[in-house]
Short mmCIF file of C-alpha atoms in Angstrom, two decimals:
data_model
loop_
_atom_site.label_atom_id
_atom_site.label_comp_id
_atom_site.label_asym_id
_atom_site.label_seq_id
_atom_site.Cartn_x
_atom_site.Cartn_y
_atom_site.Cartn_z
CA MET A 1 1.82 -0.02 22.76
CA ILE A 2 2.84 -3.34 21.09
CA ALA A 3 4.73 -5.28 23.77
CA LEU A 4 7.67 -6.52 21.62
CA ARG A 5 11.46 -6.76 22.27
CA SER A 6 13.08 -3.73 20.44
CA SER A 7 16.26 -4.16 18.30
CA ARG A 8 17.87 -0.77 17.39
CA GLY A 9 19.76 -0.59 14.18
CA ALA A 10 22.53 1.93 13.62
CA TYR A 11 22.89 3.88 10.45
CA ALA A 12 26.10 2.29 9.33
CA ASN A 13 27.46 0.32 6.25
CA GLY A 14 23.98 0.13 4.89
CA SER A 15 24.08 1.13 1.24
CA PRO A 16 21.25 3.59 0.29
CA CYS A 17 18.68 2.72 -2.08
CA PHE A 18 18.26 4.95 -5.21
CA LEU A 19 15.21 6.27 -7.30
CA ARG A 20 15.71 6.26 -10.88
CA GLN A 21 18.65 8.70 -11.39
CA ALA A 22 17.74 9.28 -14.95
CA SER A 23 14.38 10.69 -14.01
CA LEU A 24 15.93 13.03 -11.41
CA HIS A 25 17.57 14.99 -14.31
CA ALA A 26 15.13 14.37 -16.97
CA PRO A 27 13.20 17.40 -18.46
CA VAL A 28 9.89 18.33 -16.62
CA LYS A 29 7.85 17.39 -19.75
CA ALA A 30 9.16 13.71 -19.68
CA VAL A 31 8.54 13.58 -15.77
CA ASN A 32 4.94 14.62 -16.28
CA SER A 33 3.95 11.51 -17.87
CA ASP A 34 5.69 9.20 -15.36
CA TYR A 35 6.08 11.14 -12.24
CA GLU A 36 4.90 8.24 -10.12
CA SER A 37 8.20 6.34 -10.80
CA LEU A 38 9.90 9.12 -8.69
CA LEU A 39 7.71 7.86 -5.62
CA SER A 40 9.07 4.57 -5.07
CA CYS A 41 12.40 2.97 -4.16
CA HIS A 42 13.39 -0.33 -5.70
CA TRP A 43 16.42 -2.42 -5.17
CA ASP A 44 14.99 -6.09 -5.45
CA THR A 45 11.77 -5.35 -7.51
CA VAL A 46 10.87 -3.15 -10.40
CA SER A 47 8.58 -0.20 -10.42
CA PRO A 48 5.16 -0.69 -12.05
CA ASN A 49 4.72 0.89 -15.51
CA THR A 50 1.80 3.08 -16.57
CA LYS A 51 -0.22 0.17 -17.80
CA GLN A 52 0.17 -1.80 -14.57
CA ARG A 53 -0.81 1.22 -12.40
CA ARG A 54 -3.84 1.66 -14.63
CA HIS A 55 -4.69 -1.92 -14.08
CA ALA A 56 -4.28 -1.61 -10.40
CA GLU A 57 -6.59 1.38 -10.19
CA HIS A 58 -9.07 -0.49 -12.22
CA VAL A 59 -9.38 -3.35 -9.75
CA PHE A 60 -9.53 -1.23 -6.80
CA LEU A 61 -12.26 0.89 -8.33
CA ARG A 62 -14.29 -2.05 -9.44
CA GLY A 63 -17.32 -2.34 -7.21
CA GLU A 64 -17.82 -0.58 -3.82
CA PRO A 65 -15.57 -1.54 -1.00
CA LYS A 66 -17.69 -3.22 1.85
CA ILE A 67 -17.02 -3.66 5.58
CA LEU A 68 -16.95 -7.41 6.26
CA TYR A 69 -16.47 -7.41 10.09
CA SER A 70 -14.58 -6.03 12.87
CA SER A 71 -13.05 -7.81 15.82
CA SER A 72 -10.93 -6.95 18.89
CA THR A 73 -9.79 -10.50 19.22
CA PHE A 74 -8.09 -12.94 16.67
CA ARG A 75 -10.13 -15.86 17.80
CA ASN A 76 -13.37 -14.15 16.76
CA VAL A 77 -12.09 -13.49 13.31
CA PRO A 78 -14.18 -15.46 10.71
CA ARG A 79 -12.19 -17.65 8.31
CA GLY A 80 -11.50 -15.89 5.06
CA GLN A 81 -11.80 -17.09 1.46
CA VAL A 82 -9.63 -14.57 -0.30
CA PRO A 83 -6.11 -13.25 0.26
CA GLU A 84 -5.65 -10.54 2.86
CA VAL A 85 -3.18 -7.79 3.36
CA ALA A 86 -2.81 -5.87 6.60
CA PHE A 87 -1.81 -2.30 7.24
CA LEU A 88 -0.11 -1.38 10.42
CA GLY A 89 1.61 1.79 11.69
CA ARG A 90 2.05 4.10 14.77
CA SER A 91 -0.82 6.18 15.95
CA ASN A 92 -1.41 9.21 13.75
CA VAL A 93 0.90 7.94 11.03
CA GLY A 94 -1.95 8.66 8.74
CA LYS A 95 -3.04 5.13 8.05
CA SER A 96 -6.94 5.63 8.11
CA SER A 97 -6.53 8.41 5.47
CA LEU A 98 -4.29 6.32 3.35
CA LEU A 99 -6.69 3.41 3.35
CA ASN A 100 -9.56 5.68 2.40
CA LYS A 101 -7.63 6.74 -0.65
CA LEU A 102 -6.43 3.33 -1.39
CA MET A 103 -10.11 1.98 -1.42
CA ASN A 104 -11.39 5.36 -2.94
CA LYS A 105 -14.12 5.64 -0.37
CA ASN A 106 -14.23 6.94 3.27
CA MET A 107 -14.42 3.56 4.96
CA CYS A 108 -11.99 4.34 7.95
CA HIS A 109 -12.87 7.03 10.64
CA ILE A 110 -10.23 9.91 10.60
CA SER A 111 -9.31 11.47 13.76
CA LYS A 112 -6.54 13.80 15.17
CA ASN A 113 -6.70 11.86 18.39
CA PRO A 114 -4.33 8.86 18.42
CA GLY A 115 -5.61 5.38 19.26
CA ARG A 116 -9.11 5.97 17.26
CA THR A 117 -8.93 2.48 15.62
CA LYS A 118 -9.58 0.01 18.40
CA THR A 119 -10.54 -3.14 16.42
CA MET A 120 -9.21 -5.03 13.43
CA ASN A 121 -11.30 -4.03 10.60
CA PHE A 122 -11.88 -6.10 7.42
CA PHE A 123 -12.88 -4.63 4.18
CA ALA A 124 -13.84 -6.54 0.89
CA VAL A 125 -12.22 -4.69 -2.15
CA GLY A 126 -12.23 -5.36 -6.02
CA GLY A 127 -15.80 -6.37 -6.33
CA GLU A 128 -17.40 -9.97 -6.10
CA ASP A 129 -15.29 -12.76 -7.57
CA GLU A 130 -16.40 -15.73 -9.46
CA GLN A 131 -16.98 -17.81 -6.29
CA GLY A 132 -19.37 -15.20 -5.03
CA ASN A 133 -16.95 -13.69 -2.30
CA PRO A 134 -17.94 -10.08 -1.82
CA GLY A 135 -14.32 -8.89 -2.67
CA ARG A 136 -11.35 -10.29 -4.55
CA LEU A 137 -9.29 -9.45 -1.69
CA THR A 138 -9.48 -8.15 1.90
CA VAL A 139 -7.79 -5.01 3.21
CA LEU A 140 -7.17 -5.09 6.89
CA ASP A 141 -7.10 -1.93 8.97
CA MET A 142 -5.14 -2.63 12.23
CA PRO A 143 -5.16 -0.54 15.55
CA GLY A 144 -2.16 1.81 15.73
CA TYR A 145 0.77 1.19 18.05
CA GLY A 146 2.73 3.61 20.27
CA HIS A 147 1.15 6.66 21.81
CA GLU A 148 -2.26 6.00 23.21
CA SER A 149 -2.31 2.48 22.08
CA ARG A 150 -2.94 -0.52 24.41
CA ALA A 151 -0.77 -3.68 25.16
CA GLU A 152 -3.72 -6.14 24.44
CA TRP A 153 -4.21 -4.68 21.04
CA GLY A 154 -0.52 -5.56 20.25
CA GLU A 155 -1.23 -9.13 21.51
CA GLU A 156 -4.11 -9.78 19.23
CA ILE A 157 -2.46 -8.05 16.44
CA MET A 158 0.56 -10.58 16.71
CA LYS A 159 -1.75 -13.49 16.97
CA TYR A 160 -3.39 -12.54 13.76
CA LEU A 161 -0.13 -11.92 11.99
CA ILE A 162 1.42 -15.28 13.05
CA GLY A 163 -1.78 -17.30 12.79
CA ARG A 164 -3.67 -15.91 9.86
CA LYS A 165 -3.27 -18.16 6.76
CA GLN A 166 -4.95 -15.88 4.51
CA LEU A 167 -2.51 -13.03 5.29
CA VAL A 168 -0.13 -12.66 2.24
CA ARG A 169 1.65 -9.34 3.27
CA THR A 170 1.85 -6.67 5.98
CA PHE A 171 2.33 -3.14 5.07
CA VAL A 172 4.07 -1.04 7.66
CA LEU A 173 3.55 2.70 7.55
CA ILE A 174 6.25 5.00 8.39
CA ASP A 175 6.01 8.71 8.77
CA SER A 176 8.36 10.17 6.24
CA MET A 177 9.09 13.25 8.29
CA HIS A 178 10.07 11.12 11.59
CA GLY A 179 11.55 8.01 10.11
CA LEU A 180 11.85 4.80 12.10
CA LYS A 181 11.16 5.03 15.77
CA ARG A 182 11.72 2.46 18.41
CA SER A 183 8.27 1.17 18.19
CA ASP A 184 8.50 0.64 14.46
CA GLU A 185 11.77 -1.41 14.88
CA SER A 186 10.19 -3.30 17.56
CA LEU A 187 7.47 -4.44 15.11
CA LEU A 188 9.76 -4.81 12.29
CA GLN A 189 11.97 -7.24 14.35
CA ALA A 190 8.80 -9.30 15.38
CA LEU A 191 7.78 -9.53 11.70
CA ARG A 192 11.28 -10.86 10.60
CA GLU A 193 11.55 -13.28 13.57
CA ASN A 194 8.16 -14.85 12.74
CA ALA A 195 8.85 -14.70 8.91
CA ILE A 196 5.91 -12.62 8.19
CA SER A 197 6.02 -11.03 4.61
CA HIS A 198 6.11 -7.16 5.05
CA GLN A 199 6.94 -4.03 3.12
CA ILE A 200 7.50 -0.33 4.22
CA VAL A 201 5.26 2.47 2.91
CA LEU A 202 6.24 6.15 3.68
CA SER A 203 3.16 8.29 4.44
CA LYS A 204 2.85 12.02 4.34
CA VAL A 205 5.42 12.66 1.62
CA ASP A 206 3.82 15.97 0.55
CA ARG A 207 5.63 17.33 3.42
CA ILE A 208 8.95 16.55 1.76
CA LEU A 209 8.02 17.10 -1.84
CA PHE A 210 5.94 20.23 -1.31
CA PRO A 211 7.07 21.84 1.95
CA LYS A 212 5.32 24.61 3.66
CA GLY A 213 1.99 23.65 2.06
CA ARG A 214 2.89 24.78 -1.40
CA ASP A 215 0.72 23.80 -4.26
CA PRO A 216 1.91 20.70 -5.90
CA THR A 217 3.72 21.00 -9.25
CA HIS A 218 5.80 18.63 -11.35
CA GLN A 219 8.74 20.94 -11.05
CA MET A 220 8.69 20.95 -7.38
CA LEU A 221 8.24 17.21 -7.17
CA LEU A 222 11.34 16.85 -9.54
CA ARG A 223 13.23 19.41 -7.30
CA ASN A 224 12.51 17.70 -4.09
CA ALA A 225 12.77 13.99 -5.22
CA THR A 226 16.32 13.81 -4.07
CA ALA A 227 15.17 14.62 -0.42
CA LEU A 228 12.65 11.78 -0.62
CA GLN A 229 15.50 9.56 -1.89
CA GLN A 230 17.55 10.22 0.99
CA THR A 231 14.79 9.57 3.49
CA ALA A 232 14.25 6.15 1.90
CA GLY A 233 18.00 5.49 1.65
CA SER A 234 18.26 6.36 5.45
CA ILE A 235 15.38 3.86 6.32
CA ARG A 236 16.93 1.20 4.09
CA ALA A 237 20.26 1.50 5.68
CA LYS A 238 18.69 1.10 9.17
CA LEU A 239 16.77 -1.92 8.05
CA ASP A 240 19.96 -3.57 6.68
CA ALA A 241 21.79 -2.79 9.94
CA MET A 242 19.21 -4.46 12.28
CA ASN A 243 20.85 -7.67 13.62
CA VAL A 244 17.60 -9.97 13.41
CA ALA A 245 17.16 -13.45 12.07
CA GLY A 246 14.59 -13.92 9.45
CA PRO A 247 13.42 -12.48 6.14
CA LYS A 248 14.02 -8.71 5.60
CA PRO A 249 11.14 -6.46 4.13
CA LEU A 250 10.47 -6.67 0.57
CA GLY A 251 13.09 -4.76 -1.56
CA GLU A 252 11.18 -1.70 -2.17
CA ILE A 253 9.94 1.33 -0.33
CA LEU A 254 6.74 3.04 -1.53
CA ALA A 255 5.91 6.65 -0.68
CA CYS A 256 2.35 8.11 -0.71
CA SER A 257 0.56 11.20 0.11
CA THR A 258 -3.33 11.62 0.88
CA ALA A 259 -3.00 15.47 0.66
CA ALA A 260 -1.35 16.04 -2.65
CA SER A 261 -2.27 15.32 -6.15
CA LEU A 262 -0.80 16.27 -9.65
CA GLU A 263 -3.84 14.73 -11.38
CA ARG A 264 -7.52 15.15 -10.58
CA GLY A 265 -8.48 12.05 -8.38
CA LYS A 266 -4.98 10.55 -8.42
CA TRP A 267 -3.36 10.92 -4.95
CA LEU A 268 0.52 10.58 -5.10
CA GLY A 269 1.66 6.90 -4.90
CA ILE A 270 -1.60 5.41 -4.28
CA ASN A 271 -1.68 3.50 -7.53
CA ASN A 272 2.05 2.20 -6.83
CA LEU A 273 0.60 0.91 -3.51
CA ARG A 274 -2.35 -0.66 -5.36
CA TRP A 275 -0.02 -2.51 -7.57
CA ALA A 276 1.91 -3.74 -4.65
CA VAL A 277 -1.08 -5.06 -3.09
CA LEU A 278 -2.23 -7.00 -6.27
CA SER A 279 1.31 -8.40 -6.74
CA ALA A 280 1.12 -9.74 -3.19
CA THR A 281 -2.24 -11.18 -3.62
CA GLY A 282 -1.56 -12.62 -7.11
CA LEU A 283 -4.11 -10.27 -8.71
CA ASN A 284 -1.65 -8.51 -10.88
CA GLU A 285 -2.14 -10.46 -14.10
CA ILE A 286 -3.26 -8.26 -17.01
CA ARG A 287 -5.29 -10.27 -19.48
CA LYS A 288 -4.82 -9.24 -22.97
CA GLN A 289 -7.84 -8.33 -24.96
CA PRO A 290 -8.40 -10.80 -27.84
CA MET A 291 -8.93 -9.36 -31.35
CA LEU A 292 -12.37 -9.56 -32.74
CA LEU A 293 -11.90 -10.87 -36.24
CA ASN A 294 -15.68 -10.63 -37.07
CA ALA A 295 -16.41 -7.57 -35.04
CA HIS A 296 -19.07 -6.37 -37.66
CA ARG A 297 -21.22 -9.51 -36.63
CA VAL A 298 -21.93 -7.99 -33.20
CA HIS A 299 -24.20 -5.38 -35.15
CA ASP A 300 -25.82 -8.06 -37.30
CA VAL A 301 -27.00 -10.33 -34.50
CA ALA A 302 -28.90 -8.57 -31.73
CA SER A 303 -28.30 -11.47 -29.40
CA GLU A 304 -24.53 -11.19 -29.50
CA THR A 305 -22.57 -9.26 -26.86
CA MET A 306 -18.97 -8.61 -26.44
CA PRO A 307 -17.24 -11.56 -24.69
CA GLU A 308 -16.52 -11.27 -21.03
CA THR A 309 -12.81 -12.00 -21.73
CA THR A 310 -12.40 -8.59 -23.26
CA LYS A 311 -12.74 -7.15 -19.72
CA TYR A 312 -10.26 -6.87 -16.98
CA ARG A 313 -10.84 -9.44 -14.29
#
């Protein structure tokens, strides 16, 4: 378990956050095309639109993710050349499953036994960049904290979070069915006290949206979105009530599921999370495709090809 001082926040005087209220009462047909907007809670940021989610998916699917290195100690971590994001969560919060869906490949070992991840694991994502780095960003899988974790893991994790210059944001996974636990509050307090940029992600939200293992449908998502809203609002209220110096988490709470999908190959909330990662790393710019005024010349001259600027970076 991470050996950090705990600060318990009461659920009082914290104004809850709200999902898009218009969407909660919209016709199902309208929700079908933008159901992802129901899976995030924003009060200081704006939910990504369909084009931004598509861009985020494109970046993450460009090139195969690669394991860079693993380390049990911070001092042995090589210097990075690209921005890094770290994922933290209690043991068995579903972190490995979420990262596999995020990277669209089974890179992290999944186990029902808590404490499976014992090292800091670095993955190159987004394909090779212009400088020859194997990825445009690095995704870091951290050992879980809480049950079956070890104090030395927590010490090395904090050394990395405080000392790593390439780290741009830490994503803290919270089990949507259990909410904030004391170990979560202890970690969040440490992040705030050390001014480490962080954001909350709710995992396993299919248990709220599609209870009792029911098949996912747009109608059921719309019906149970209020329950998800209440869960996010309760967590935000506890965060606001924490009497801790330092910057609060980013003003949005994302919700994800690795067990439910309304579109083939698109897991609930994953593209929202991908966009949040790109926003944190500065890779969220969508370049406009220039108009080809003399496009017919491409067929006249065999040596001409479409310019690289017509592609996403």
